[in-house]
Coordinates of C-alpha atoms and ligand atoms in Angstrom, one line a residue:
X1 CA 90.0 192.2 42.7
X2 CA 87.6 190.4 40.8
X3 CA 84.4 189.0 42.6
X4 CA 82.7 185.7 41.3
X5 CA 80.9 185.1 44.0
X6 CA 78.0 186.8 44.4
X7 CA 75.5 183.9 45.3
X8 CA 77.2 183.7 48.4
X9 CA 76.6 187.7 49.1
X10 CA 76.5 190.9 47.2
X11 CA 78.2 194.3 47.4
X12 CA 75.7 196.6 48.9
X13 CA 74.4 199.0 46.6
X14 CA 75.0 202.1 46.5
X15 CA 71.2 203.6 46.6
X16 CA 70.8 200.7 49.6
X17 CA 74.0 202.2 51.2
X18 CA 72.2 206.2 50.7
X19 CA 68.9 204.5 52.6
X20 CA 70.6 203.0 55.0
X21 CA 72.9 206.0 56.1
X22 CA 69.8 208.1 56.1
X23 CA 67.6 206.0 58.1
X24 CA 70.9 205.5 60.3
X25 CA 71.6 209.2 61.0
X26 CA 68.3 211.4 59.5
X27 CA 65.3 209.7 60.0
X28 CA 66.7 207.5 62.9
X29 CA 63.3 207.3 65.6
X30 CA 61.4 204.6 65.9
X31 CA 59.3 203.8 63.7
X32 CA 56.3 202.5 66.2
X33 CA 56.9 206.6 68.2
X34 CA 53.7 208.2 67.7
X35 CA 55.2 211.4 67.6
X36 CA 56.0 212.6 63.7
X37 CA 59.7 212.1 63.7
X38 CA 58.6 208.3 64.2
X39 CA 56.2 208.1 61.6
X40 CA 58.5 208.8 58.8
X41 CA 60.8 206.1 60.0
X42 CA 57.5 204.1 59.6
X43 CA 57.1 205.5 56.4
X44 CA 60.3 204.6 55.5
X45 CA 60.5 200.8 56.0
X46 CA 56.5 200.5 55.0
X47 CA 57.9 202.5 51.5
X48 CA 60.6 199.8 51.4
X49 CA 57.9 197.1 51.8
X50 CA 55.9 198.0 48.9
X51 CA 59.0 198.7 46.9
X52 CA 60.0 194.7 48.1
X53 CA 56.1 194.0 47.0
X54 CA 56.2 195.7 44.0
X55 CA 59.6 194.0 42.8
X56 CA 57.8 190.8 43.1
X57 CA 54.7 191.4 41.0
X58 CA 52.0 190.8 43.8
X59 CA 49.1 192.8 44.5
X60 CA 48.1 190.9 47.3
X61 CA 49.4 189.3 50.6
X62 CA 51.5 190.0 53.6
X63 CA 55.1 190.7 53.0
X64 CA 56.6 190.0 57.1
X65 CA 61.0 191.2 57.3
X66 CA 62.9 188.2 58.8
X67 CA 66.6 187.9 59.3
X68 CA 67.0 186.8 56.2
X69 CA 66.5 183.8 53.8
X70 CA 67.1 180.9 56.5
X71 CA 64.3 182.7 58.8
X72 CA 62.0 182.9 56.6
X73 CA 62.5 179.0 55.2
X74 CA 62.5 177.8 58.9
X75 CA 59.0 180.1 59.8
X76 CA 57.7 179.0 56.6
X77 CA 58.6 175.4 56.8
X78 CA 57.9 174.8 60.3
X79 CA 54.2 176.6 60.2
X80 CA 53.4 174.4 57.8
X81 CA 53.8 171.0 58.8
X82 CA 52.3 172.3 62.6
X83 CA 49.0 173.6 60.8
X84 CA 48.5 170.8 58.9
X85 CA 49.8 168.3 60.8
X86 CA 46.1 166.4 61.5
X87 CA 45.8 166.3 57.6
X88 CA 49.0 164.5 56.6
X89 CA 52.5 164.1 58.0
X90 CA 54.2 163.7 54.1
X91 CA 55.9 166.6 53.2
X92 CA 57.6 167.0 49.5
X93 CA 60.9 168.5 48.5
X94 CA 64.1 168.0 46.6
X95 CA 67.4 166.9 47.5
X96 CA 69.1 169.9 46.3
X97 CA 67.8 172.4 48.7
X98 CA 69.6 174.7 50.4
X99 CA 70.5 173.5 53.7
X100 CA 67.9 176.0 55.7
X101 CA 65.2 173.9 54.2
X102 CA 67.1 170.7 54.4
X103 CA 67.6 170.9 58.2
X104 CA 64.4 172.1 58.9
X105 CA 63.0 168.9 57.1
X106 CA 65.4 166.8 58.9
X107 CA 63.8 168.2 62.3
X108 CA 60.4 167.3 61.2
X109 CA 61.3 164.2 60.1
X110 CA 62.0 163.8 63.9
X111 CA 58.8 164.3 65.0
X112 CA 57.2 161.9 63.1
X113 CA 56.8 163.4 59.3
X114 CA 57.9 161.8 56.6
X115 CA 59.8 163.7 54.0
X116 CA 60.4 163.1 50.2
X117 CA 63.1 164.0 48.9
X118 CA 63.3 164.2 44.9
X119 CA 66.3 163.5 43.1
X120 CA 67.7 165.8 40.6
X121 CA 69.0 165.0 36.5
X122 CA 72.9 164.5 36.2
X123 CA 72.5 168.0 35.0
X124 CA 71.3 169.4 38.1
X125 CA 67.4 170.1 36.5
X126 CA 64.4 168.8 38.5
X127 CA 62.2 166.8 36.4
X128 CA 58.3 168.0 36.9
X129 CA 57.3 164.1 36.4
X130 CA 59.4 163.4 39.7
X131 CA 57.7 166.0 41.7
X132 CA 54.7 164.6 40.4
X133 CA 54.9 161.0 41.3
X134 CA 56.5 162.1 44.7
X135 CA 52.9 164.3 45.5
X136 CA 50.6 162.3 47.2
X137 CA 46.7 162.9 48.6
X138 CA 48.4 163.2 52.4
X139 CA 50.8 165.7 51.3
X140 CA 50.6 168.6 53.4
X141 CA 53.7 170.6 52.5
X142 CA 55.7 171.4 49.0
X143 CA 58.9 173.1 49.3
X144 CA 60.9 173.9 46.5
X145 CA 63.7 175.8 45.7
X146 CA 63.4 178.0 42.4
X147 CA 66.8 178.4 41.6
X148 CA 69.5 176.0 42.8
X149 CA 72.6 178.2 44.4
X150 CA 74.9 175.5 43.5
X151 CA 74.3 175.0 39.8
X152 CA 71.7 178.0 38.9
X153 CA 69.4 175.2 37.8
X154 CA 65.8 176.3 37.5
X155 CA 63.2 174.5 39.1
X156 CA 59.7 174.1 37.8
X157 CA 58.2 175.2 40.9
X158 CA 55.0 177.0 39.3
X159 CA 54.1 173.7 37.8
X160 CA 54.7 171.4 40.7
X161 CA 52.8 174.3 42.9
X162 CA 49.8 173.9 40.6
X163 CA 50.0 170.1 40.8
X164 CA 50.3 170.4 44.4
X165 CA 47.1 172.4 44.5
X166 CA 45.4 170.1 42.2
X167 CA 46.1 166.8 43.9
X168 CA 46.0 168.4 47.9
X169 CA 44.0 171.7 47.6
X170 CA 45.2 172.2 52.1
X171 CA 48.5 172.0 50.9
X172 CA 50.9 174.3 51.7
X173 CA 53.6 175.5 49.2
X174 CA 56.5 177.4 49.8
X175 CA 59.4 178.3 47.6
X176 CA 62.9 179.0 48.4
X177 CA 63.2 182.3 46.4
X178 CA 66.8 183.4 47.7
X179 CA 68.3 182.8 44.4
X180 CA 65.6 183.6 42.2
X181 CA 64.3 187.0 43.2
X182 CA 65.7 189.8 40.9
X183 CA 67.3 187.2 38.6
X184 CA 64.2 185.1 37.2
X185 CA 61.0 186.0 36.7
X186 CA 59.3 184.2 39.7
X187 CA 55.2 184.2 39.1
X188 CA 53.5 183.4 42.6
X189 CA 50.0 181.3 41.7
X190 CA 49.7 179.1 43.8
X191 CA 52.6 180.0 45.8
X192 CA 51.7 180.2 49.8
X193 CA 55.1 181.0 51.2
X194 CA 58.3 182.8 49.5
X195 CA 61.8 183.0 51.0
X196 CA 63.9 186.0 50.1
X197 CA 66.9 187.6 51.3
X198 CA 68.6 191.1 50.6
X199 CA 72.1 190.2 50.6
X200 CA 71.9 188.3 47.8
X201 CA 70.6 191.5 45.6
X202 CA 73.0 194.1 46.7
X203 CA 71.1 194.8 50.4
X204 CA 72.4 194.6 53.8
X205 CA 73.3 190.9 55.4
X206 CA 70.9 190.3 58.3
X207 CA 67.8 190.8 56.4
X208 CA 65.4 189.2 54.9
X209 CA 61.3 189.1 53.9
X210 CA 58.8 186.3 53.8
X211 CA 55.7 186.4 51.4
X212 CA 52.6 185.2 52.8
X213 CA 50.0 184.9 50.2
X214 CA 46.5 186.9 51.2
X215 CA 44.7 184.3 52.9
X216 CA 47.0 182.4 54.8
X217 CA 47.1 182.9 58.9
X218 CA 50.5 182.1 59.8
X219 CA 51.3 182.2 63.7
X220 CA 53.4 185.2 64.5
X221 CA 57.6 184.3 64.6
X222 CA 58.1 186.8 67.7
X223 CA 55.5 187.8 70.6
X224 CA 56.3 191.1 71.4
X225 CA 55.7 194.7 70.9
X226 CA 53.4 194.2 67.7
X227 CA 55.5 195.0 65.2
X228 CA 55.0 194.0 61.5
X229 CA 51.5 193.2 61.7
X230 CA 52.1 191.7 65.2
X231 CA 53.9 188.7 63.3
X232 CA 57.3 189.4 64.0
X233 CA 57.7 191.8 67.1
X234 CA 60.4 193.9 68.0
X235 CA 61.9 197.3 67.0
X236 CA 62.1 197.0 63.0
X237 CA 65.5 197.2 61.8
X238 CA 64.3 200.4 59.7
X239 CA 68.0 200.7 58.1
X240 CA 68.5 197.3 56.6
X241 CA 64.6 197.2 55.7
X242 CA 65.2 200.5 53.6
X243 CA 68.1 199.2 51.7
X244 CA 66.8 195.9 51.0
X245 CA 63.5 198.2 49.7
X246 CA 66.2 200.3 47.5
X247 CA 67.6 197.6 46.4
X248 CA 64.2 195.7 45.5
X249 CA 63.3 199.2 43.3
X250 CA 66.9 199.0 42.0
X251 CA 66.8 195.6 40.1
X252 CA 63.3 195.7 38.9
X253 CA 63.9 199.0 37.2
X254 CA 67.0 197.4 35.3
X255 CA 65.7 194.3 35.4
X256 CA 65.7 192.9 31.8
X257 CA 69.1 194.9 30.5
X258 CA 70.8 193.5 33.6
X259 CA 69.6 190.1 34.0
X260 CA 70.2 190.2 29.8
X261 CA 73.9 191.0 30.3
X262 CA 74.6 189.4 32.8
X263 CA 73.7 185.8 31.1
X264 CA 75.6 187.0 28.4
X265 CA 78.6 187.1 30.6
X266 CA 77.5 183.5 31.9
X267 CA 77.5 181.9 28.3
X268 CA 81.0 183.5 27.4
X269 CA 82.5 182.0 30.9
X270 CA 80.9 178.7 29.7
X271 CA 82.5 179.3 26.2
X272 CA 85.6 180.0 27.6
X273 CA 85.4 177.2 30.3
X274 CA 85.5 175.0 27.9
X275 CA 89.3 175.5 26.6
X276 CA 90.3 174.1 29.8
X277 CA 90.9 170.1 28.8
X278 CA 88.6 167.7 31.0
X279 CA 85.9 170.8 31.9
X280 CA 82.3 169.7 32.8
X281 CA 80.2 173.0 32.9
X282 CA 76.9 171.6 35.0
X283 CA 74.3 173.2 32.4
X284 CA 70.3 172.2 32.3
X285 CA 67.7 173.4 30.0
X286 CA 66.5 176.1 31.9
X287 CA 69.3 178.2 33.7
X288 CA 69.4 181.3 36.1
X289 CA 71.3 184.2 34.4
X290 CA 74.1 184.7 37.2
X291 CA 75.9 181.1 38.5
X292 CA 78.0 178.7 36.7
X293 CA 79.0 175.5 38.2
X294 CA 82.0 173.6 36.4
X295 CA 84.2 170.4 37.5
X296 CA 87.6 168.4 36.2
X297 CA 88.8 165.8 35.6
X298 CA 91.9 166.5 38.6
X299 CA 92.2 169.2 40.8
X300 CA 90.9 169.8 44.4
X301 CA 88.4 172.6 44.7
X302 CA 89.8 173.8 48.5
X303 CA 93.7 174.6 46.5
X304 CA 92.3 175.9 43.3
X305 CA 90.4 179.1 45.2
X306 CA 93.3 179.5 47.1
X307 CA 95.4 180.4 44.2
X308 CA 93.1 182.3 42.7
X309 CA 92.2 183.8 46.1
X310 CA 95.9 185.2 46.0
X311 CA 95.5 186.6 42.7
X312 CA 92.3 188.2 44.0
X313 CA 89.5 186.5 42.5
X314 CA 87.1 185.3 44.6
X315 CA 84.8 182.4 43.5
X316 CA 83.6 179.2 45.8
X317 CA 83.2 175.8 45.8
X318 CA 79.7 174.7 46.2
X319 CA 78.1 176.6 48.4
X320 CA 79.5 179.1 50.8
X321 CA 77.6 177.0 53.7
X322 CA 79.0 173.9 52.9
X323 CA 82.9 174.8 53.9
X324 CA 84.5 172.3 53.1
X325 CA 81.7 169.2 52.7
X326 CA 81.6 167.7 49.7
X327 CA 78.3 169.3 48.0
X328 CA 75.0 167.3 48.2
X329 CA 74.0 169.0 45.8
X330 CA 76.8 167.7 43.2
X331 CA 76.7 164.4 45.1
X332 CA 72.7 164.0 44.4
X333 CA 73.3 164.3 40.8
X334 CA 75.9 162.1 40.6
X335 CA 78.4 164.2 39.2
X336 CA 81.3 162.1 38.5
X337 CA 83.9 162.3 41.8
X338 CA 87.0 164.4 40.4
X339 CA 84.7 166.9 39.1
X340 CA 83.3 167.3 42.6
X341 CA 86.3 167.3 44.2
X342 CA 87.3 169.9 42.1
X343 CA 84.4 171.7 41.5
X344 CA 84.0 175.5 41.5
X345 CA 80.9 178.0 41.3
X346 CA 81.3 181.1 39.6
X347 CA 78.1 183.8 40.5
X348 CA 78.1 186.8 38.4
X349 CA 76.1 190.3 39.8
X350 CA 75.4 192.9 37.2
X351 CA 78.7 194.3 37.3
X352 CA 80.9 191.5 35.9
X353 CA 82.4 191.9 32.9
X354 CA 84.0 189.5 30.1
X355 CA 87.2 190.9 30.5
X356 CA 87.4 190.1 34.3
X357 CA 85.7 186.1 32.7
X358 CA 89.2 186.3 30.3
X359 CA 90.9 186.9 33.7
X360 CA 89.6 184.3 35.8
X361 CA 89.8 181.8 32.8
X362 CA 94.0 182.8 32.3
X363 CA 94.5 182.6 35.7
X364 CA 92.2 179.3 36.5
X365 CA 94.2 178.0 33.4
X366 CA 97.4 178.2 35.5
X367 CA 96.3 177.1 38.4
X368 CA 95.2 173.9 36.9
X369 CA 98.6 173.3 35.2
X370 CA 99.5 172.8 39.3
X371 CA 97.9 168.7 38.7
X372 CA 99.2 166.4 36.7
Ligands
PLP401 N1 68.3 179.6 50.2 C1 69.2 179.7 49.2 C2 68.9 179.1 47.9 C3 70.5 180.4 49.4 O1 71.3 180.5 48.4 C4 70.7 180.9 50.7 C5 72.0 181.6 51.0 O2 73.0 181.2 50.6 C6 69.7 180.8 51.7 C7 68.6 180.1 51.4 C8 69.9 181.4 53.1 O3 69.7 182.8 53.0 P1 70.4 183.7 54.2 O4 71.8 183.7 54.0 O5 69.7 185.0 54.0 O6 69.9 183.1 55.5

């Protein structure tokens, strides 16, 4: 099989699969036991939170385990708008978020906030001008994403954070980092919240970690037993919090010959994209080294994965969340309609290779003599 589809979820690595099993069936207590056997489960998953830490190049601040990237966006988001909510009800973000933060906007737009939404370019960038002119004095919340799942697009979320600062010093920012973390660099000034999630980097699903920058008092997500700094109780799921910390050690350590090769596989499926006659690769300035989104001119997305599906590559149409919508994302940047309809997004991990790219392409080239 060949797997293109790794924004949607990884394959669990195998140093995250080795802590996992060990904190599954050696160091199984509980980590919050005060006898020994429970401290090393502590020290396991407090090892895996520096690792996380470390990975993301901050010395300071909280790092709190969620459920995962759509946790941590909600928590984030909804904190917020409540904290600030005597300042300001206007809340800024784009409309090519990932629907976790898109909901959650939604919601508060119920309750009385109002909500910017910035547009994105045709080719899926977000222009630091339009953040700009969207930031007001009342703004109480940025959220931004830093890559775009869809198209890989980079967002200039430093520079909108430190405009955000500038013009609103109260407000809040947070940053959708699901699709950045282990694939960009991601610098934090003037970051308050980051979203991450470990199955995205070769962790296990279910997990997840928000940043909280040191400083910032968020309320707790779960009442309970204490746990993680008494802001999100309940026994900590010391298995999935040891491979996500794995994981976390893994990429940074190969960081720059993976990330490296893995773009270089991006440009040559771009390259090779580009034999197929009526191909629109959706490429901005400033791209992530791992997802490549391309449309036709005919074709339907849903029957193009299915034949390659039966060959056994896997890649997606839009996002994996969207089954079956046609993508805001592609729709915001007013993509032209048959190359929505038939779009498809190819996410590489470090493994992919330009031989399985020459695969894909033969076989994608097939599939597309199906429409006249
Ligand atoms: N944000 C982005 C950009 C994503 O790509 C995803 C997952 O697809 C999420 C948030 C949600 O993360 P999770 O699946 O861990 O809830």
């Amino acid at each position: 099989m060949i797997y293109l589809d790794n924004s949607a979820t990884t394959k669990v690595l195998p140093c995250a699969l080795e802590a996992a099993v060990n904190a599954m069936t050696e160091n199984y207590g509980n980590p919050a036991a005060v006898h020994s056997f429970g401290k090393q489960a502590n020290d396991i998953l407090e090892n895996a939170r520096k690792d996380i830490t470390s990975a993301l190049g901050v010395k300071k601040g909280t790092l709190v385990f969620t459920s995962g990237g759509t946790e941590s966006i909600n928590w984030a988001i909804n904190f917020a708008a409540d904290k600030n909510k005597h300042k300001g009800k206007h809340i800024v973000s784009t409309k090519i978020e990932h629907a976790a933060t898109l909901e959650t906007l939604k919601a508060l737009a119920t309750k009385g906030f109002e909500v910017t939404l910035v547009d994105p370019e045709r080719d899926g960038s977000v222009s630091l001008d339009k953040i700009k002119a969207a930031i007001r004095e009342d703004t109480i919340l940025l959220s931004i994403m830093a890559v775009c799942n869809e198209t890989g697009a980079v967002l200039p979320y430093a520079d909108a954070a430190k405009y955000m600062k500038q013009v609103n010093k109260d407000a809040f920012v947070h940053v959708d980092g699901v699709q950045g973390f282990m694939k960009i660099n991601m610098p934090l000034d003037n970051v308050d919240f980051l979203s991450i999630s470990a199955h995205k980097i070769g962790g296990v699903k279910g997990i997840g970690a928000l940043y909280i920058r040191d400083g910032v008092k968020i309320t707790p997500m779960l009442h309970g037993g204490y746990q993680d700094m008494g802001l999100r109780s309940g026994t900590q799921a010391v298995p999935q919090m040891a491979a996500f910390g794995a994981a976390a050690k893994y990429h940074a350590e190969h960081f720059a010959e993976d990330t490296a090769r893995m773009d270089e596989v991006r440009r040559y499926c771009i390259e090779r994209l580009s034999e197929i006659e009526g191909s629109v690769v959706a490429v901005s300035e400033h791209q992530a080294p791992h997802v490549v989104n391309v449309g036709f001119k005919k074709g339907r997305s849903e029957v193009i994965i299915r034949v390659l599906s039966d060959k056994g590559i896997y890649v997606s149409g839009g996002s994996a969340c969207a089954k079956g919508k046609k993508s805001h994302v592609l729709l915001a940047m007013n993509r032209d309609p048959k190359a929505i309809d038939s779009s498809l997004r190819i996410s590489l991990s470090e493994e992919n290779t330009k031989e399985e790219i020459d695969i894909f392409i033969d076989t994608l080239k097939m599939a597309m003599k199906m429409f006249r």
